[in-house]
């Protein structure tokens, strides 16, 4: 099914940049098949040829893994021009113009063990200036890699084609519903312009509330991920919460989740910006 896209760019006052709203609200990516697999409105999905492009979206993990966004040459063609793929403990990108398959996190990295039910903010950036591919999680730079042997202007499939040779699959890969996700997406945006979004602009997006009620990400930096010296009204400390077998019941209190993130497994580690060297 073709998902409508507003072809007019929207001005974002928080960043001073313009974006195209690809998915304006919240959508549950349910199981699908070839008959109703989603893809973005071909005519209005903008090209990012020769520009700095940043995709931003909120993501709630519910499935083992699959494709979130995939640029392809048509609904019947399995070839990918670029992709974003999320697994339980990893994020990948692949593009069809080379055999490179960069892994953005190691399998099992505790920083990206998605907590079911927690919304996380993701920014995925193709920066033509220097040909950098960047991934931001919760407003912080998690990984960047410089492409070698080609530039990102090749990734837009056929940027001169406005027809069926250029589609962006949503939540799966064509043909059919290959490696589809059953997770949730919200407020999917595509920022375009002569300059890619800066880290400061991306952090602003991650920590502002949205129209859907999404707030600051459910994560803490490493130096803050600790249980506090705290007791609830019944005198239960974080150790007591840690010892409970069914934490969905015992930790079903906002104060417990806030003060005992380790005991209640209620917070994840945020990415911290890599040291510049």
mmCIF file of N, CA and C in Angstrom, residues 202-247:
data_model
loop_
_atom_site.group_PDB
_atom_site.id
_atom_site.type_symbol
_atom_site.label_atom_id
_atom_site.label_comp_id
_atom_site.label_asym_id
_atom_site.label_seq_id
_atom_site.Cartn_x
_atom_site.Cartn_y
_atom_site.Cartn_z
ATOM 1 N N UNK A 202 20.190 17.747 16.218
ATOM 2 C CA UNK A 202 19.648 16.405 16.432
ATOM 3 C C UNK A 202 19.337 16.180 17.904
ATOM 4 N N UNK A 203 20.200 16.669 18.785
ATOM 5 C CA UNK A 203 19.927 16.537 20.220
ATOM 6 C C UNK A 203 18.661 17.308 20.599
ATOM 7 N N UNK A 204 18.459 18.459 20.009
ATOM 8 C CA UNK A 204 17.246 19.232 20.263
ATOM 9 C C UNK A 204 16.009 18.423 19.896
ATOM 10 N N UNK A 205 16.052 17.737 18.763
ATOM 11 C CA UNK A 205 14.918 16.921 18.341
ATOM 12 C C UNK A 205 14.662 15.758 19.298
ATOM 13 N N UNK A 206 15.744 15.153 19.809
ATOM 14 C CA UNK A 206 15.605 13.979 20.669
ATOM 15 C C UNK A 206 15.014 14.320 22.025
ATOM 16 N N UNK A 207 15.257 15.526 22.511
ATOM 17 C CA UNK A 207 14.850 15.855 23.864
ATOM 18 C C UNK A 207 13.665 16.807 23.941
ATOM 19 N N UNK A 208 12.995 17.012 22.831
ATOM 20 C CA UNK A 208 11.779 17.813 22.876
ATOM 21 C C UNK A 208 10.568 16.892 22.795
ATOM 22 N N UNK A 209 9.486 17.301 23.403
ATOM 23 C CA UNK A 209 8.257 16.525 23.322
ATOM 24 C C UNK A 209 7.678 16.657 21.923
ATOM 25 N N UNK A 210 6.951 15.654 21.497
ATOM 26 C CA UNK A 210 6.311 15.707 20.199
ATOM 27 C C UNK A 210 4.800 15.750 20.370
ATOM 28 N N UNK A 211 4.103 15.907 19.271
ATOM 29 C CA UNK A 211 2.646 15.983 19.316
ATOM 30 C C UNK A 211 2.028 14.680 19.802
ATOM 31 N N UNK A 212 2.771 13.589 19.715
ATOM 32 C CA UNK A 212 2.260 12.291 20.149
ATOM 33 C C UNK A 212 2.531 12.017 21.626
ATOM 34 N N UNK A 213 3.087 13.002 22.332
ATOM 35 C CA UNK A 213 3.326 12.810 23.759
ATOM 36 C C UNK A 213 4.637 12.134 24.080
ATOM 37 N N UNK A 214 5.502 11.937 23.088
ATOM 38 C CA UNK A 214 6.800 11.331 23.330
ATOM 39 C C UNK A 214 7.683 12.351 24.031
ATOM 40 N N UNK A 215 8.422 11.900 25.019
ATOM 41 C CA UNK A 215 9.243 12.817 25.798
ATOM 42 C C UNK A 215 10.694 12.392 25.744
ATOM 43 N N UNK A 216 11.509 12.930 26.648
ATOM 44 C CA UNK A 216 12.932 12.604 26.676
ATOM 45 C C UNK A 216 13.124 11.090 26.692
ATOM 46 N N UNK A 217 14.166 10.583 26.069
ATOM 47 C CA UNK A 217 14.353 9.149 25.923
ATOM 48 C C UNK A 217 14.521 8.434 27.262
ATOM 49 N N UNK A 218 14.091 7.183 27.272
ATOM 50 C CA UNK A 218 14.157 6.370 28.486
ATOM 51 C C UNK A 218 15.548 5.760 28.637
ATOM 52 N N UNK A 219 16.536 6.615 28.859
ATOM 53 C CA UNK A 219 17.891 6.112 29.000
ATOM 54 C C UNK A 219 18.702 7.048 29.878
ATOM 55 N N UNK A 220 19.838 6.538 30.352
ATOM 56 C CA UNK A 220 20.739 7.305 31.210
ATOM 57 C C UNK A 220 22.173 7.124 30.723
ATOM 58 N N UNK A 221 23.026 8.153 30.837
ATOM 59 C CA UNK A 221 24.447 7.952 30.540
ATOM 60 C C UNK A 221 25.073 7.012 31.555
ATOM 61 N N UNK A 222 26.184 6.415 31.185
ATOM 62 C CA UNK A 222 26.806 5.376 31.994
ATOM 63 C C UNK A 222 27.086 5.823 33.425
ATOM 64 N N UNK A 223 27.544 7.069 33.591
ATOM 65 C CA UNK A 223 27.909 7.529 34.930
ATOM 66 C C UNK A 223 26.686 7.828 35.807
ATOM 67 N N UNK A 224 25.494 7.759 35.228
ATOM 68 C CA UNK A 224 24.282 7.999 36.007
ATOM 69 C C UNK A 224 23.435 6.743 36.205
ATOM 70 N N UNK A 225 23.828 5.647 35.571
ATOM 71 C CA UNK A 225 23.036 4.423 35.660
ATOM 72 C C UNK A 225 23.362 3.707 36.965
ATOM 73 N N UNK A 226 22.666 4.068 38.019
ATOM 74 C CA UNK A 226 22.886 3.472 39.342
ATOM 75 C C UNK A 226 21.588 3.563 40.136
ATOM 76 N N UNK A 227 21.454 2.691 41.132
ATOM 77 C CA UNK A 227 20.308 2.732 42.032
ATOM 78 C C UNK A 227 20.596 3.693 43.183
ATOM 79 N N UNK A 228 19.594 4.442 43.562
ATOM 80 C CA UNK A 228 19.739 5.432 44.616
ATOM 81 C C UNK A 228 19.505 4.806 45.996
ATOM 82 N N UNK A 229 19.972 5.511 47.033
ATOM 83 C CA UNK A 229 19.653 5.133 48.416
ATOM 84 C C UNK A 229 18.238 5.642 48.691
ATOM 85 N N UNK A 230 17.287 4.780 48.457
ATOM 86 C CA UNK A 230 15.876 5.193 48.460
ATOM 87 C C UNK A 230 14.999 4.081 49.016
ATOM 88 N N UNK A 231 13.914 4.458 49.656
ATOM 89 C CA UNK A 231 12.913 3.499 50.130
ATOM 90 C C UNK A 231 11.531 4.020 49.784
ATOM 91 N N UNK A 232 10.636 3.077 49.478
ATOM 92 C CA UNK A 232 9.268 3.497 49.203
ATOM 93 C C UNK A 232 8.502 3.676 50.514
ATOM 94 N N UNK A 233 7.225 3.948 50.432
ATOM 95 C CA UNK A 233 6.420 4.227 51.623
ATOM 96 C C UNK A 233 6.352 3.047 52.577
ATOM 97 N N UNK A 234 6.625 1.850 52.069
ATOM 98 C CA UNK A 234 6.599 0.636 52.907
ATOM 99 C C UNK A 234 7.988 0.232 53.393
ATOM 100 N N UNK A 235 8.994 1.067 53.148
ATOM 101 C CA UNK A 235 10.339 0.776 53.613
ATOM 102 C C UNK A 235 11.120 -0.159 52.715
ATOM 103 N N UNK A 236 10.648 -0.381 51.487
ATOM 104 C CA UNK A 236 11.340 -1.263 50.551
ATOM 105 C C UNK A 236 12.446 -0.498 49.830
ATOM 106 N N UNK A 237 13.663 -1.022 49.909
ATOM 107 C CA UNK A 237 14.795 -0.414 49.220
ATOM 108 C C UNK A 237 14.901 -0.973 47.801
ATOM 109 N N UNK A 238 15.864 -0.467 47.039
ATOM 110 C CA UNK A 238 16.075 -0.969 45.681
ATOM 111 C C UNK A 238 16.465 -2.450 45.691
ATOM 112 N N UNK A 239 17.160 -2.895 46.732
ATOM 113 C CA UNK A 239 17.509 -4.306 46.838
ATOM 114 C C UNK A 239 16.268 -5.175 46.900
ATOM 115 N N UNK A 240 15.260 -4.705 47.615
ATOM 116 C CA UNK A 240 13.999 -5.465 47.711
ATOM 117 C C UNK A 240 13.368 -5.597 46.324
ATOM 118 N N UNK A 241 13.367 -4.497 45.569
ATOM 119 C CA UNK A 241 12.793 -4.545 44.224
ATOM 120 C C UNK A 241 13.601 -5.481 43.329
ATOM 121 N N UNK A 242 14.916 -5.488 43.503
ATOM 122 C CA UNK A 242 15.780 -6.359 42.718
ATOM 123 C C UNK A 242 15.452 -7.833 42.970
ATOM 124 N N UNK A 243 15.074 -8.176 44.199
ATOM 125 C CA UNK A 243 14.846 -9.562 44.587
ATOM 126 C C UNK A 243 13.468 -10.084 44.188
ATOM 127 N N UNK A 244 12.568 -9.210 43.748
ATOM 128 C CA UNK A 244 11.232 -9.643 43.377
ATOM 129 C C UNK A 244 11.244 -10.358 42.035
ATOM 130 N N UNK A 245 10.515 -11.449 41.960
ATOM 131 C CA UNK A 245 10.521 -12.266 40.751
ATOM 132 C C UNK A 245 9.758 -11.592 39.615
ATOM 133 N N UNK A 246 8.586 -11.033 39.918
ATOM 134 C CA UNK A 246 7.757 -10.413 38.892
ATOM 135 C C UNK A 246 7.895 -8.896 38.988
ATOM 136 N N UNK A 247 8.868 -8.348 38.256
ATOM 137 C CA UNK A 247 9.128 -6.913 38.327
ATOM 138 C C UNK A 247 8.049 -6.083 37.626
#
